[in-house]
Amino acid sequence: MKEIRNLTMLSDFYEFTMANGYYENGMKDTVAVFDAFYRKNPDGGGYAIFAGLNDIISYIKNLHFTDEDIEYFRAQGCFSDGFLEYLKNFKFTGDVYAFPEGSVMFPGEPIVTVKAPIIECSIIETYLLLSMNFNSLIATKTNRIVSSAGDRLVMEFGARRAQGADASITGARAAYIAGAPITSNTYSAKKYDFKASGTMAHSWIQAFDSEYEAFKTYAKMYPTNCILLIDTYDTLESGLVNAMKVFKEELVPRGLTGGVRIDSGDLAYLSKEVRKRLDENGFKDFKIVASNSLDEFKIESLLAQGAKIDSFGIGERLITAKSDPVFGGVYKLVAIEKEGELEAKIKVSENVEKITTPGFKKVYRLYDKETGKAEADYIALRDEEVDDSEPLVIFDPLFTWKMKKMKNYKARQMQVKIFEKGKLVYEEPSLEKIAAYRKEEVASLWDEVKRYDAPHNYYVDLSQKLWNLKQKLIIEAKSK
């Protein structure tokens, strides 16, 4: 199901005042290059997962200003008539390159690159960043949770705690990409065509005269999806007892299995005791679902305590990425056209991490052919090619004496072209394929990069030519 909303006005106001300034100063057709990248991984992790490209594509395809939009600008009193006339026929005419959705990504590398007239680059900045930042944040958080759960099912149950409807809807999609294939959000499931599921609320049980009656009624109505919530009154002495009674009466005679959900209390202790009693009563194939403010840290702790949990319903801590809720992606000018040629640009700061990497670039991922594992990412200028039939020396951009000679490796260019001269040239894969690709991407990393505590530093290196350009521009900037 495709939904089209005109979100062209969803942009910081200064993007429009700058655009007006460019127009009035004869820069309407000046081509610029911007990179969208981020500076640190959430939760101190070793990598992140890129998501949100679908929304970026939809937004750019639908860029246009309505008569009402233009009248709004006119009423502000700070935009020229010529600029407002220009907006009447505005559309995106440039090129966009991006990592595929579901890609593993690292700080400092250009994830999305835009080459277009500078006004167009400016106007799309806000939406591009909000889509990349939010969706990548939720995908990264979900990936961590899924990793902590091992082979146990993770379900996204965060609709009621999300920061607004859009966060809930798109967050469920980002979670699917990162390995949570079921959502409680029916709207998202319908829109993106994946499974919606749920059990029951405590109110269902309270609405009946007895817990037993509530369970029996539910089992009769939904015998093939019978997960009973057992912690409304007393998890072990009431909920579990009544659940097993209903299982014997309604499911076992039909050759069906079901399960129970625990939403409060000591989940480690309760799950172990529930598992023991289910097994003793002949319900070895019946599952235990756990919920209640879970995340990767709690799941890791529960499993370390021997918790007997088959699947997890994750709500607020997934959909809000509660432990580290800001993904700090930025969008920086790296080149601008002068006399028909692109001139590299740099932003210099006293904070080393805020010094940008100049120029129109591309990213290679270098894999060891024997292990299939990713060894490093290599950022080069757009006109450079990596010949992986030849050895390649890579080095740390800050501590340049740290070098490695790559042999028997495969170089893969990470960015693909999305738009060319304003036309969409990228065939968007299905959500299922994006999720499968994410799984392959994560599997290509060494376990040391994937650990939660003090992950191994994955190197993102610069080509010698790019490194030389960066040092030259830093020196020039400091000498002004």
Coordinates of C-alpha atoms in Angstrom, one line a residue:
M1 CA 0.0 0.0 0.0
K2 CA 1.5 3.3 -1.1
E3 CA 0.7 6.5 0.8
I4 CA 1.7 9.8 -0.6
R5 CA 2.0 12.9 1.6
N6 CA 3.4 16.1 0.4
L7 CA 6.1 16.8 3.0
T8 CA 8.1 19.4 1.1
M9 CA 7.5 22.0 3.8
L10 CA 8.9 19.7 6.4
S11 CA 12.2 21.5 6.5
D12 CA 13.9 23.9 8.8
F13 CA 13.0 27.5 8.0
Y14 CA 16.6 28.5 7.5
E15 CA 16.8 26.1 4.6
F16 CA 14.3 28.3 2.8
T17 CA 16.0 31.6 3.7
M18 CA 19.3 30.2 2.5
A19 CA 17.7 29.0 -0.7
N20 CA 16.2 32.4 -1.3
G21 CA 19.7 33.9 -0.7
Y22 CA 21.3 31.5 -3.2
Y23 CA 18.6 32.4 -5.7
E24 CA 19.1 36.1 -5.3
N25 CA 22.9 35.8 -5.6
G26 CA 22.8 34.0 -8.9
M27 CA 23.6 30.5 -7.4
K28 CA 20.3 28.8 -8.4
D29 CA 22.2 26.4 -10.7
T30 CA 25.4 26.1 -8.7
V31 CA 25.9 22.4 -8.1
A32 CA 27.0 21.2 -4.7
V33 CA 27.8 17.9 -3.0
F34 CA 26.6 17.1 0.5
D35 CA 27.3 14.0 2.6
A36 CA 25.0 12.6 5.3
F37 CA 27.0 10.7 7.9
Y38 CA 27.1 10.2 11.7
R39 CA 29.8 10.5 14.3
K40 CA 29.2 7.8 16.9
N41 CA 27.3 4.5 17.3
P42 CA 24.4 4.4 19.8
D43 CA 25.0 2.7 23.1
G44 CA 28.8 2.6 22.6
G45 CA 28.3 -0.2 20.0
G46 CA 30.7 -1.2 17.3
Y47 CA 28.4 -0.4 14.3
A48 CA 24.9 0.7 13.3
I49 CA 22.2 -0.3 10.8
F50 CA 21.1 2.0 8.0
A51 CA 17.3 2.4 7.5
G52 CA 14.9 5.0 6.2
L53 CA 16.0 5.1 2.5
N54 CA 12.4 4.2 1.5
D55 CA 11.1 7.4 3.1
I56 CA 13.9 9.5 1.6
I57 CA 13.0 8.1 -1.9
S58 CA 9.3 8.8 -1.4
Y59 CA 9.9 12.3 -0.2
I60 CA 12.2 13.3 -3.1
K61 CA 9.9 11.8 -5.7
N62 CA 7.0 13.9 -4.3
L63 CA 8.9 17.2 -3.9
H64 CA 6.7 20.2 -5.0
F65 CA 5.3 23.4 -3.5
T66 CA 1.5 24.0 -3.6
D67 CA -0.1 27.5 -4.1
E68 CA -0.8 27.5 -0.4
D69 CA 2.8 26.8 0.4
I70 CA 4.0 29.7 -1.7
E71 CA 1.4 32.1 -0.2
Y72 CA 2.6 31.1 3.2
F73 CA 6.2 32.1 2.2
R74 CA 4.9 35.3 0.7
A75 CA 3.2 36.2 4.0
Q76 CA 6.5 35.9 5.8
G77 CA 7.8 39.0 4.0
C78 CA 11.4 37.8 3.6
F79 CA 11.3 36.0 0.3
S80 CA 11.7 37.6 -3.2
D81 CA 9.0 37.4 -5.9
G82 CA 11.5 35.7 -8.2
F83 CA 12.3 33.0 -5.7
L84 CA 8.6 32.3 -5.1
E85 CA 8.0 32.1 -8.8
Y86 CA 11.0 29.6 -9.0
L87 CA 9.3 27.4 -6.3
K88 CA 6.2 27.1 -8.4
N89 CA 7.9 24.6 -10.7
F90 CA 10.4 23.2 -8.2
K91 CA 11.4 19.6 -8.4
F92 CA 14.5 17.6 -7.6
T93 CA 16.9 17.3 -10.5
G94 CA 20.1 15.9 -9.0
D95 CA 21.8 12.7 -8.1
V96 CA 21.6 10.7 -4.9
Y97 CA 23.9 7.8 -3.8
A98 CA 23.2 5.8 -0.7
F99 CA 24.1 2.6 1.1
P100 CA 21.3 0.0 0.6
E101 CA 18.8 -0.2 3.5
G102 CA 19.9 -2.8 6.1
S103 CA 23.6 -2.1 5.5
V104 CA 26.0 -2.2 8.4
M105 CA 27.6 1.3 8.7
F106 CA 30.2 3.1 10.7
P107 CA 30.9 6.6 11.9
G108 CA 32.4 9.1 9.6
E109 CA 31.6 7.5 6.2
P110 CA 29.2 9.0 3.7
I111 CA 26.0 7.0 3.9
V112 CA 23.9 9.2 1.6
T113 CA 25.5 11.6 -0.9
V114 CA 23.5 14.3 -2.7
K115 CA 24.9 16.0 -5.8
A116 CA 22.4 18.7 -7.0
P117 CA 21.9 22.4 -7.4
I118 CA 22.6 23.8 -4.0
I119 CA 19.0 25.0 -3.4
E120 CA 17.8 21.5 -3.9
C121 CA 20.5 20.1 -1.6
S122 CA 19.4 22.5 1.1
I123 CA 15.7 22.0 1.0
I124 CA 15.9 18.2 1.3
E125 CA 18.4 18.2 4.2
T126 CA 15.9 18.2 7.1
Y127 CA 13.7 15.3 5.9
L128 CA 16.7 13.3 4.7
L129 CA 18.3 13.5 8.2
L130 CA 15.2 12.9 10.2
S131 CA 14.4 9.8 8.2
M132 CA 17.9 8.4 8.3
N133 CA 18.4 9.3 12.0
F134 CA 15.1 7.9 13.4
N135 CA 14.9 4.8 11.3
S136 CA 18.6 3.9 11.7
L137 CA 18.3 4.5 15.5
I138 CA 15.4 2.0 15.8
A139 CA 17.0 -0.5 13.4
T140 CA 20.2 -0.4 15.3
K141 CA 18.5 -0.8 18.7
T142 CA 16.4 -3.7 17.4
N143 CA 19.5 -5.3 15.9
R144 CA 21.1 -5.2 19.4
I145 CA 18.0 -6.7 21.0
V146 CA 17.7 -9.4 18.4
S147 CA 21.3 -10.3 18.9
S148 CA 20.9 -10.6 22.6
A149 CA 17.9 -12.9 22.2
G150 CA 19.9 -15.4 20.1
D151 CA 17.5 -17.7 18.2
R152 CA 14.5 -16.5 20.2
L153 CA 11.7 -14.6 18.5
V154 CA 11.6 -10.8 19.1
M155 CA 8.3 -9.0 18.5
E156 CA 7.9 -5.2 18.3
F157 CA 5.2 -4.1 20.8
G158 CA 5.9 -0.4 21.1
A159 CA 3.0 1.4 19.4
R160 CA 1.5 3.0 22.5
R161 CA 4.8 4.3 23.8
A162 CA 6.2 5.7 20.5
Q163 CA 6.7 9.5 20.1
G164 CA 3.8 10.0 17.8
A165 CA 2.0 8.0 15.1
D166 CA 4.7 8.3 12.4
A167 CA 7.4 7.0 14.9
S168 CA 5.2 4.0 15.7
I169 CA 4.4 3.3 12.0
T170 CA 7.9 3.7 10.5
G171 CA 9.6 2.3 13.7
A172 CA 7.8 -1.0 13.2
R173 CA 9.2 -1.2 9.7
A174 CA 12.8 -0.4 10.9
A175 CA 12.4 -3.1 13.6
Y176 CA 11.3 -5.6 10.9
I177 CA 14.5 -4.8 8.9
A178 CA 16.6 -5.5 12.0
G179 CA 15.0 -8.9 12.9
A180 CA 11.7 -8.3 14.6
P181 CA 9.3 -9.8 12.1
I182 CA 6.1 -9.3 14.0
T183 CA 4.5 -6.0 15.2
S184 CA 1.6 -5.2 17.4
N185 CA 0.9 -2.2 15.1
T186 CA -1.9 -3.2 12.8
Y187 CA -1.5 -0.1 10.6
S188 CA 2.2 -0.8 10.0
A189 CA 1.5 -4.4 9.3
K190 CA -1.1 -3.5 6.7
K191 CA 1.0 -0.7 5.2
Y192 CA 4.3 -2.7 4.9
D193 CA 2.7 -6.2 4.4
F194 CA 4.1 -8.1 7.4
K195 CA 2.6 -9.9 10.3
A196 CA 0.6 -8.3 13.1
S197 CA 0.1 -10.2 16.3
G198 CA -0.8 -10.0 20.0
T199 CA -2.2 -11.9 22.9
M200 CA -4.6 -10.2 25.3
A201 CA -4.6 -7.4 27.9
H202 CA -5.2 -7.8 31.6
S203 CA -8.5 -6.0 31.0
W204 CA -9.8 -9.1 29.0
I205 CA -9.3 -11.3 32.0
Q206 CA -10.7 -8.7 34.4
A207 CA -13.8 -8.4 32.2
F208 CA -14.9 -12.0 32.9
D209 CA -16.2 -13.4 36.2
S210 CA -13.1 -15.6 36.5
E211 CA -9.7 -16.0 35.0
Y212 CA -10.6 -19.5 33.9
E213 CA -13.6 -18.3 32.0
A214 CA -11.5 -15.6 30.3
F215 CA -8.9 -18.1 29.2
K216 CA -11.5 -20.7 28.0
T217 CA -13.4 -18.1 26.0
Y218 CA -10.2 -16.9 24.3
A219 CA -9.0 -20.5 23.6
K220 CA -12.3 -21.3 21.9
M221 CA -12.1 -18.2 19.7
Y222 CA -8.4 -18.4 18.8
P223 CA -7.3 -22.0 19.3
T224 CA -4.4 -21.7 16.8
N225 CA -2.9 -18.6 18.4
C226 CA -3.6 -19.2 22.1
I227 CA -1.1 -17.3 24.2
L228 CA -2.6 -16.7 27.7
L229 CA -1.5 -13.8 29.9
I230 CA -1.0 -15.4 33.3
D231 CA 0.1 -12.6 35.7
T232 CA -3.2 -10.7 36.3
Y233 CA -3.8 -12.2 39.8
D234 CA -1.1 -14.8 40.7
T235 CA 1.2 -16.0 38.0
L236 CA 2.0 -19.5 39.4
E237 CA -1.0 -20.4 41.7
S238 CA -3.8 -19.0 39.5
G239 CA -2.7 -17.9 36.0
L240 CA -0.6 -20.9 35.2
V241 CA -3.1 -23.4 36.8
N242 CA -6.0 -22.0 34.8
A243 CA -4.0 -21.9 31.6
M244 CA -3.0 -25.5 31.9
K245 CA -6.6 -26.5 32.6
V246 CA -7.7 -24.7 29.4
F247 CA -4.9 -26.2 27.4
K248 CA -6.1 -29.7 28.4
E249 CA -9.7 -29.0 27.6
E250 CA -9.4 -26.9 24.4
L251 CA -6.0 -27.4 22.7
V252 CA -4.7 -30.9 23.4
P253 CA -7.8 -32.6 22.1
R254 CA -7.3 -30.8 18.8
G255 CA -3.6 -31.6 18.6
L256 CA -2.7 -27.9 19.0
T257 CA -0.2 -26.1 21.2
G258 CA -0.2 -22.7 22.7
G259 CA 1.6 -20.8 25.4
V260 CA 1.7 -18.3 28.2
R261 CA 2.8 -14.7 28.5
I262 CA 4.4 -13.2 31.7
D263 CA 4.3 -9.4 31.9
S264 CA 5.5 -8.7 35.4
G265 CA 7.5 -10.0 38.4
D266 CA 10.8 -11.8 38.4
L267 CA 10.9 -13.0 34.8
A268 CA 13.9 -15.2 35.4
Y269 CA 12.5 -17.1 38.4
L270 CA 8.9 -17.2 37.0
S271 CA 9.9 -18.4 33.6
K272 CA 12.0 -21.3 35.0
E273 CA 9.2 -22.3 37.4
V274 CA 6.5 -22.0 34.6
R275 CA 8.7 -24.1 32.3
K276 CA 9.2 -26.8 35.0
R277 CA 5.4 -27.0 35.7
L278 CA 4.4 -27.0 32.0
D279 CA 6.9 -29.9 31.3
E280 CA 5.7 -31.9 34.4
N281 CA 2.1 -31.6 33.1
G282 CA 2.8 -32.7 29.6
F283 CA 3.1 -29.3 27.9
K284 CA 6.7 -29.5 26.7
D285 CA 5.8 -27.9 23.4
F286 CA 4.0 -24.9 24.9
K287 CA 5.9 -21.6 24.7
I288 CA 6.7 -18.9 27.2
V289 CA 6.5 -15.3 26.0
A290 CA 8.0 -12.5 28.2
S291 CA 7.3 -8.7 28.1
N292 CA 7.6 -5.7 30.5
S293 CA 10.2 -3.0 29.6
L294 CA 12.8 -5.3 28.1
D295 CA 15.8 -4.4 26.1
E296 CA 19.1 -6.1 25.2
F297 CA 20.6 -5.5 28.6
K298 CA 17.7 -7.1 30.4
I299 CA 17.5 -10.0 28.0
E300 CA 21.2 -10.7 28.3
S301 CA 20.8 -10.7 32.1
L302 CA 17.7 -12.9 32.0
L303 CA 19.4 -15.5 29.8
A304 CA 22.5 -15.5 31.9
Q305 CA 20.2 -16.4 34.9
G306 CA 18.9 -19.4 32.9
A307 CA 15.5 -17.9 32.1
K308 CA 13.3 -20.2 30.1
I309 CA 11.8 -17.7 27.6
D310 CA 11.0 -18.6 24.0
S311 CA 10.1 -15.2 22.7
F312 CA 10.1 -11.5 23.7
G313 CA 7.6 -8.7 23.2
I314 CA 9.6 -5.5 23.3
G315 CA 7.9 -2.1 23.6
E316 CA 9.0 1.2 24.9
R317 CA 12.7 0.5 25.1
L318 CA 12.8 -0.5 21.4
I319 CA 10.5 2.1 19.8
T320 CA 12.2 5.0 21.7
A321 CA 15.7 3.5 21.8
K322 CA 15.5 4.5 25.5
S323 CA 19.1 3.9 26.5
D324 CA 20.5 6.2 23.8
P325 CA 17.6 7.9 22.0
V326 CA 19.5 10.2 19.6
F327 CA 21.1 9.2 16.4
G328 CA 23.4 12.1 15.5
G329 CA 23.5 12.0 11.8
V330 CA 24.6 15.3 10.1
Y331 CA 24.6 16.6 6.5
K332 CA 27.7 18.6 5.4
L333 CA 28.8 20.4 2.3
V334 CA 31.9 18.6 0.9
A335 CA 32.2 20.2 -2.6
I336 CA 30.8 23.0 -4.7
E337 CA 31.0 23.8 -8.4
K338 CA 33.4 26.5 -9.5
E339 CA 33.8 27.2 -13.2
G340 CA 32.4 23.8 -14.2
E341 CA 34.6 21.9 -11.8
L342 CA 33.8 20.5 -8.3
E343 CA 36.0 22.2 -5.6
A344 CA 36.4 20.3 -2.4
K345 CA 35.2 22.0 0.8
I346 CA 36.0 21.3 4.4
K347 CA 34.7 22.3 7.8
V348 CA 37.5 22.6 10.4
S349 CA 36.8 22.5 14.1
E350 CA 38.8 22.4 17.4
N351 CA 36.9 19.1 18.0
V352 CA 38.7 16.6 15.8
E353 CA 35.6 14.5 15.2
K354 CA 33.8 17.5 13.8
I355 CA 36.4 18.1 11.0
T356 CA 34.7 16.9 7.8
T357 CA 36.2 14.8 5.1
P358 CA 36.1 16.9 1.9
G359 CA 35.3 16.0 -1.7
F360 CA 32.9 13.9 -3.8
K361 CA 33.6 10.4 -2.5
K362 CA 32.7 6.8 -2.4
V363 CA 33.0 4.0 0.1
Y364 CA 34.5 0.5 -0.4
R365 CA 34.1 -2.3 2.1
L366 CA 37.1 -4.7 2.1
Y367 CA 36.5 -8.4 2.8
D368 CA 39.0 -11.1 3.5
K369 CA 38.4 -13.7 0.8
E370 CA 39.3 -16.6 3.1
T371 CA 37.0 -15.8 6.0
G372 CA 34.4 -13.7 4.2
K373 CA 34.6 -11.2 7.0
A374 CA 34.7 -7.4 6.6
E375 CA 38.1 -6.1 7.5
A376 CA 37.8 -2.3 7.0
D377 CA 36.0 0.4 5.1
Y378 CA 37.9 2.5 2.7
I379 CA 36.8 6.0 1.6
A380 CA 38.2 7.2 -1.7
L381 CA 37.5 10.1 -4.0
R382 CA 34.9 9.5 -6.7
D383 CA 37.4 9.2 -9.5
E384 CA 39.5 6.6 -7.7
E385 CA 39.1 2.8 -8.3
V386 CA 40.2 0.0 -6.0
D387 CA 41.6 -2.9 -7.9
D388 CA 41.3 -5.9 -5.6
S389 CA 43.5 -8.0 -7.7
E390 CA 46.4 -5.8 -6.4
P391 CA 47.6 -5.4 -2.8
L392 CA 46.3 -2.3 -1.0
V393 CA 47.9 -0.5 1.9
I394 CA 45.4 1.0 4.3
F395 CA 46.2 3.2 7.3
D396 CA 44.5 4.9 10.3
P397 CA 43.5 8.4 9.3
L398 CA 44.6 9.8 12.7
F399 CA 47.4 7.5 13.7
T400 CA 48.9 7.1 10.2
W401 CA 51.7 4.8 11.4
K402 CA 49.1 2.1 11.9
M403 CA 49.1 0.3 8.6
K404 CA 47.9 -2.9 7.1
K405 CA 48.6 -4.4 3.7
M406 CA 45.5 -6.0 2.2
K407 CA 46.0 -9.2 0.1
N408 CA 43.6 -11.7 -1.1
Y409 CA 40.6 -9.4 -0.5
K410 CA 37.4 -8.4 -2.2
A411 CA 36.4 -4.7 -2.5
R412 CA 32.7 -3.9 -2.6
Q413 CA 31.5 -0.4 -3.4
M414 CA 28.8 0.4 -0.7
Q415 CA 26.9 3.3 -2.2
V416 CA 24.5 2.7 -5.1
K417 CA 22.9 5.3 -7.3
I418 CA 19.3 6.1 -6.2
F419 CA 18.4 9.2 -8.3
E420 CA 20.1 10.3 -11.5
K421 CA 19.2 13.8 -12.8
G422 CA 16.1 13.7 -10.7
K423 CA 14.9 10.3 -12.0
L424 CA 14.6 7.3 -9.7
V425 CA 17.0 4.7 -11.1
Y426 CA 17.0 2.3 -8.1
E427 CA 14.7 -0.7 -7.8
E428 CA 13.6 -0.9 -4.2
P429 CA 13.9 -4.4 -2.8
S430 CA 11.0 -6.0 -0.8
L431 CA 11.1 -5.5 2.9
E432 CA 11.7 -9.2 3.3
K433 CA 14.8 -8.9 1.1
I434 CA 16.1 -5.9 3.1
A435 CA 15.7 -7.9 6.3
A436 CA 17.6 -10.8 4.9
Y437 CA 20.3 -8.5 3.6
R438 CA 20.7 -6.9 7.1
K439 CA 21.2 -10.4 8.5
E440 CA 23.9 -11.1 6.0
E441 CA 25.6 -7.8 6.7
V442 CA 25.8 -8.4 10.4
A443 CA 27.1 -12.0 9.8
S444 CA 30.0 -10.5 7.8
L445 CA 31.3 -8.8 11.0
W446 CA 33.8 -10.3 13.4
D447 CA 32.2 -11.2 16.8
E448 CA 34.6 -8.8 18.4
V449 CA 33.0 -5.9 16.5
K450 CA 29.5 -7.0 17.5
R451 CA 30.0 -7.3 21.3
Y452 CA 28.3 -4.8 23.6
D453 CA 31.1 -3.9 25.9
A454 CA 34.3 -2.3 24.4
P455 CA 33.7 -3.6 20.9
H456 CA 36.7 -3.9 18.6
N457 CA 37.3 -0.7 16.6
Y458 CA 36.4 -1.3 13.0
Y459 CA 38.6 0.8 10.9
V460 CA 37.2 3.4 8.4
D461 CA 40.3 4.5 6.4
L462 CA 40.9 7.2 3.8
S463 CA 42.8 6.7 0.5
Q464 CA 46.1 8.3 0.3
K465 CA 44.8 10.8 -2.2
L466 CA 41.8 11.7 0.0
W467 CA 44.0 12.0 3.1
N468 CA 46.4 14.3 1.3
L469 CA 43.5 16.5 0.2
K470 CA 42.1 16.7 3.7
Q471 CA 45.4 17.7 5.2
K472 CA 45.9 20.3 2.5
L473 CA 42.6 21.9 3.1
I474 CA 43.0 21.9 6.9
I475 CA 46.3 23.7 6.5
E476 CA 44.8 26.2 4.1
A477 CA 41.9 26.9 6.4
K478 CA 44.1 27.5 9.4
S479 CA 46.3 29.9 7.4
K480 CA 43.4 32.2 6.5

